[in-house]
Amino acid sequence: MSTVKMWDKTVSKTMDKTLRRPEVKNTSIDVGENIEDLRKRVERLEHLIFHQGEVPSQEIPVLSLDFDELTYLKQLKSTLNMCLGLLDYTFTKDPNHLGLTPSEIESILRERFGLPVPLTTISVALLRAAGTLVTRTKIEGKPVTYRYRILPRGREAIRTKIDELKQRKE
């Protein structure tokens, strides 16, 4: 038998013995259970805090909303502010809306307002604002897609910007 095979066999036996020890088995199971338990608790807390106990309604087809009222959107300049403006408008119309994905925001900006904002720019802007101005939830069954909802702090921020724009106009 070669030295490499003997070494592999020895390491394998040692690892098997170690993993069979009761304290090692229980520790790995406990860590996995604790992580899963913490993840579930965080999800419940986020739902209670950010969704205020609301049950999300069925998703409104995004492009069916009348975005004509958003005349100020092009003047907001920053991608984050445009996204917050759309989210604020959407959740003003339906507080129980599931949220908007970056691709939905991108299509609204492109199709309704003629603003060619790249999808990656929208995604990065929303990711940076997650937890402070918006909250995000992963969409089940899609690899890396999130739905964003606006938080009260985000609403205050965007409404302040909108009020400033309206005052400048006058």
mmCIF file of C-alpha atoms in Angstrom:
data_model
loop_
_atom_site.group_PDB
_atom_site.id
_atom_site.type_symbol
_atom_site.label_atom_id
_atom_site.label_comp_id
_atom_site.label_asym_id
_atom_site.label_seq_id
_atom_site.Cartn_x
_atom_site.Cartn_y
_atom_site.Cartn_z
ATOM 1 C CA MET A 1 0.000 0.000 0.000
ATOM 2 C CA SER A 2 1.379 3.387 -0.902
ATOM 3 C CA THR A 3 2.118 6.037 1.697
ATOM 4 C CA VAL A 4 -0.569 8.392 0.310
ATOM 5 C CA LYS A 5 -3.278 5.720 0.565
ATOM 6 C CA MET A 6 -2.199 4.897 4.130
ATOM 7 C CA TRP A 7 -2.275 8.595 5.033
ATOM 8 C CA ASP A 8 -5.758 9.030 3.495
ATOM 9 C CA LYS A 9 -6.995 5.982 5.380
ATOM 10 C CA THR A 10 -5.562 7.258 8.684
ATOM 11 C CA VAL A 11 -7.050 10.741 8.243
ATOM 12 C CA SER A 12 -10.385 9.260 7.240
ATOM 13 C CA LYS A 13 -10.494 7.002 10.323
ATOM 14 C CA THR A 14 -9.534 9.876 12.619
ATOM 15 C CA MET A 15 -12.228 12.147 11.168
ATOM 16 C CA ASP A 16 -14.843 9.402 11.435
ATOM 17 C CA LYS A 17 -13.945 8.814 15.096
ATOM 18 C CA THR A 18 -14.066 12.540 15.813
ATOM 19 C CA LEU A 19 -17.394 13.035 14.087
ATOM 20 C CA ARG A 20 -18.905 10.044 15.904
ATOM 21 C CA ARG A 21 -18.142 11.506 19.306
ATOM 22 C CA PRO A 22 -21.428 12.637 20.907
ATOM 23 C CA GLU A 23 -20.237 16.147 21.816
ATOM 24 C CA VAL A 24 -19.133 16.852 18.223
ATOM 25 C CA LYS A 25 -22.381 15.547 16.734
ATOM 26 C CA ASN A 26 -24.521 17.601 19.106
ATOM 27 C CA THR A 27 -22.431 20.741 18.588
ATOM 28 C CA SER A 28 -22.790 20.708 14.819
ATOM 29 C CA ILE A 29 -26.526 20.045 15.082
ATOM 30 C CA ASP A 30 -26.937 22.781 17.712
ATOM 31 C CA VAL A 31 -25.098 25.352 15.586
ATOM 32 C CA GLY A 32 -27.249 24.525 12.561
ATOM 33 C CA GLU A 33 -30.436 24.716 14.617
ATOM 34 C CA ASN A 34 -29.374 27.980 16.240
ATOM 35 C CA ILE A 35 -28.602 29.617 12.904
ATOM 36 C CA GLU A 36 -31.913 28.471 11.445
ATOM 37 C CA ASP A 37 -33.775 29.620 14.566
ATOM 38 C CA LEU A 38 -32.105 33.046 14.442
ATOM 39 C CA ARG A 39 -32.904 33.431 10.744
ATOM 40 C CA LYS A 40 -36.589 32.689 11.409
ATOM 41 C CA ARG A 41 -36.687 35.118 14.330
ATOM 42 C CA VAL A 42 -35.124 37.896 12.244
ATOM 43 C CA GLU A 43 -37.652 37.299 9.455
ATOM 44 C CA ARG A 44 -40.545 37.505 11.949
ATOM 45 C CA LEU A 45 -39.161 40.698 13.484
ATOM 46 C CA GLU A 46 -38.635 42.314 10.080
ATOM 47 C CA HIS A 47 -42.174 41.414 9.108
ATOM 48 C CA LEU A 48 -43.604 42.888 12.309
ATOM 49 C CA ILE A 49 -41.481 46.031 12.198
ATOM 50 C CA PHE A 50 -41.459 46.863 8.515
ATOM 51 C CA HIS A 51 -44.818 45.494 7.458
ATOM 52 C CA GLN A 52 -46.573 46.529 10.681
ATOM 53 C CA GLY A 53 -48.496 43.263 10.848
ATOM 54 C CA GLU A 54 -50.100 43.803 7.442
ATOM 55 C CA VAL A 55 -50.825 40.925 5.153
ATOM 56 C CA PRO A 56 -49.530 41.824 1.679
ATOM 57 C CA SER A 57 -52.243 42.068 -0.940
ATOM 58 C CA GLN A 58 -52.055 40.372 -4.256
ATOM 59 C CA GLU A 59 -49.525 42.113 -6.428
ATOM 60 C CA ILE A 60 -50.874 44.943 -8.543
ATOM 61 C CA PRO A 61 -49.556 44.763 -12.070
ATOM 62 C CA VAL A 62 -46.921 47.467 -11.796
ATOM 63 C CA LEU A 63 -47.392 49.082 -15.162
ATOM 64 C CA SER A 64 -51.146 49.352 -14.629
ATOM 65 C CA LEU A 65 -50.632 52.082 -12.024
ATOM 66 C CA ASP A 66 -51.104 55.623 -13.305
ATOM 67 C CA PHE A 67 -47.683 57.207 -12.927
ATOM 68 C CA ASP A 68 -48.712 60.431 -14.691
ATOM 69 C CA GLU A 69 -48.843 62.208 -11.322
ATOM 70 C CA LEU A 70 -45.081 61.759 -10.940
ATOM 71 C CA THR A 71 -44.134 64.785 -13.020
ATOM 72 C CA TYR A 72 -41.250 65.561 -10.661
ATOM 73 C CA LEU A 73 -39.536 62.183 -11.113
ATOM 74 C CA LYS A 74 -37.130 63.296 -13.867
ATOM 75 C CA GLN A 75 -36.033 66.246 -11.748
ATOM 76 C CA LEU A 76 -34.952 64.036 -8.828
ATOM 77 C CA LYS A 77 -31.659 63.264 -10.617
ATOM 78 C CA SER A 78 -30.307 60.537 -8.302
ATOM 79 C CA THR A 79 -31.251 56.930 -8.999
ATOM 80 C CA LEU A 80 -32.035 56.295 -5.347
ATOM 81 C CA ASN A 81 -34.413 59.258 -5.206
ATOM 82 C CA MET A 82 -36.204 58.093 -8.365
ATOM 83 C CA CYS A 83 -36.593 54.613 -6.848
ATOM 84 C CA LEU A 84 -37.855 56.077 -3.568
ATOM 85 C CA GLY A 85 -40.302 58.247 -5.500
ATOM 86 C CA LEU A 86 -41.730 55.211 -7.299
ATOM 87 C CA LEU A 87 -41.879 53.162 -4.093
ATOM 88 C CA ASP A 88 -43.540 56.007 -2.185
ATOM 89 C CA TYR A 89 -46.142 56.451 -4.919
ATOM 90 C CA THR A 90 -46.809 52.701 -5.132
ATOM 91 C CA PHE A 91 -47.253 52.315 -1.379
ATOM 92 C CA THR A 92 -49.392 55.460 -1.172
ATOM 93 C CA LYS A 93 -51.767 53.845 -3.671
ATOM 94 C CA ASP A 94 -51.660 50.421 -1.972
ATOM 95 C CA PRO A 95 -50.033 50.173 1.491
ATOM 96 C CA ASN A 96 -50.200 46.362 1.341
ATOM 97 C CA HIS A 97 -48.368 46.063 -1.988
ATOM 98 C CA LEU A 98 -45.760 43.290 -2.071
ATOM 99 C CA GLY A 99 -43.032 45.646 -3.253
ATOM 100 C CA LEU A 100 -41.134 46.382 -6.429
ATOM 101 C CA THR A 101 -38.137 44.572 -7.851
ATOM 102 C CA PRO A 102 -35.262 46.476 -9.456
ATOM 103 C CA SER A 103 -36.291 45.136 -12.868
ATOM 104 C CA GLU A 104 -39.855 46.442 -12.381
ATOM 105 C CA ILE A 105 -38.485 49.841 -11.365
ATOM 106 C CA GLU A 106 -36.177 49.828 -14.383
ATOM 107 C CA SER A 107 -39.039 49.056 -16.770
ATOM 108 C CA ILE A 108 -41.233 51.804 -15.256
ATOM 109 C CA LEU A 109 -38.445 54.367 -15.548
ATOM 110 C CA ARG A 110 -37.686 53.329 -19.129
ATOM 111 C CA GLU A 111 -41.234 52.844 -20.454
ATOM 112 C CA ARG A 112 -43.141 55.560 -18.605
ATOM 113 C CA PHE A 113 -40.510 58.263 -18.219
ATOM 114 C CA GLY A 114 -37.956 57.539 -20.936
ATOM 115 C CA LEU A 115 -35.140 57.317 -18.391
ATOM 116 C CA PRO A 116 -32.571 54.677 -19.411
ATOM 117 C CA VAL A 117 -31.300 53.866 -15.900
ATOM 118 C CA PRO A 118 -29.275 50.624 -15.902
ATOM 119 C CA LEU A 119 -30.649 47.755 -13.827
ATOM 120 C CA THR A 120 -27.365 47.352 -11.951
ATOM 121 C CA THR A 121 -27.424 51.023 -10.934
ATOM 122 C CA ILE A 122 -30.929 50.599 -9.512
ATOM 123 C CA SER A 123 -29.983 47.379 -7.713
ATOM 124 C CA VAL A 124 -26.885 48.914 -6.117
ATOM 125 C CA ALA A 125 -28.745 52.070 -5.046
ATOM 126 C CA LEU A 126 -31.489 50.038 -3.383
ATOM 127 C CA LEU A 127 -29.018 47.625 -1.789
ATOM 128 C CA ARG A 128 -27.130 50.530 -0.201
ATOM 129 C CA ALA A 129 -30.395 51.960 1.142
ATOM 130 C CA ALA A 130 -31.627 48.602 2.494
ATOM 131 C CA GLY A 131 -32.303 48.749 6.204
ATOM 132 C CA THR A 132 -32.367 52.545 6.398
ATOM 133 C CA LEU A 133 -34.688 53.833 3.667
ATOM 134 C CA VAL A 134 -36.073 50.589 2.226
ATOM 135 C CA THR A 135 -36.457 46.991 3.256
ATOM 136 C CA ARG A 136 -35.955 44.024 1.001
ATOM 137 C CA THR A 137 -37.286 40.486 0.956
ATOM 138 C CA LYS A 138 -35.992 37.658 -1.186
ATOM 139 C CA ILE A 139 -38.357 36.297 -3.797
ATOM 140 C CA GLU A 140 -38.721 32.550 -3.418
ATOM 141 C CA GLY A 141 -37.776 30.515 -6.448
ATOM 142 C CA LYS A 142 -35.656 33.235 -8.049
ATOM 143 C CA PRO A 143 -31.868 33.150 -7.674
ATOM 144 C CA VAL A 144 -30.993 36.659 -6.496
ATOM 145 C CA THR A 145 -34.119 38.777 -6.747
ATOM 146 C CA TYR A 146 -35.516 40.992 -4.006
ATOM 147 C CA ARG A 147 -38.683 43.017 -3.546
ATOM 148 C CA TYR A 148 -38.213 46.419 -2.001
ATOM 149 C CA ARG A 149 -40.634 48.288 0.252
ATOM 150 C CA ILE A 150 -40.163 51.843 1.453
ATOM 151 C CA LEU A 151 -39.662 52.509 5.160
ATOM 152 C CA PRO A 152 -41.062 55.550 7.016
ATOM 153 C CA ARG A 153 -37.610 57.173 7.018
ATOM 154 C CA GLY A 154 -37.440 56.708 3.232
ATOM 155 C CA ARG A 155 -40.884 58.272 2.842
ATOM 156 C CA GLU A 156 -39.833 61.277 4.891
ATOM 157 C CA ALA A 157 -36.628 61.690 2.881
ATOM 158 C CA ILE A 158 -38.269 61.522 -0.538
ATOM 159 C CA ARG A 159 -41.204 63.721 0.446
ATOM 160 C CA THR A 160 -38.754 66.348 1.688
ATOM 161 C CA LYS A 161 -36.991 66.257 -1.705
ATOM 162 C CA ILE A 162 -40.307 66.472 -3.560
ATOM 163 C CA ASP A 163 -41.427 69.438 -1.447
ATOM 164 C CA GLU A 164 -38.107 71.193 -2.198
ATOM 165 C CA LEU A 165 -38.626 70.650 -5.942
ATOM 166 C CA LYS A 166 -42.194 71.973 -5.774
ATOM 167 C CA GLN A 167 -41.041 75.073 -3.858
ATOM 168 C CA ARG A 168 -38.348 75.787 -6.463
ATOM 169 C CA LYS A 169 -40.969 75.590 -9.213
ATOM 170 C CA GLU A 170 -43.117 78.219 -7.524
#
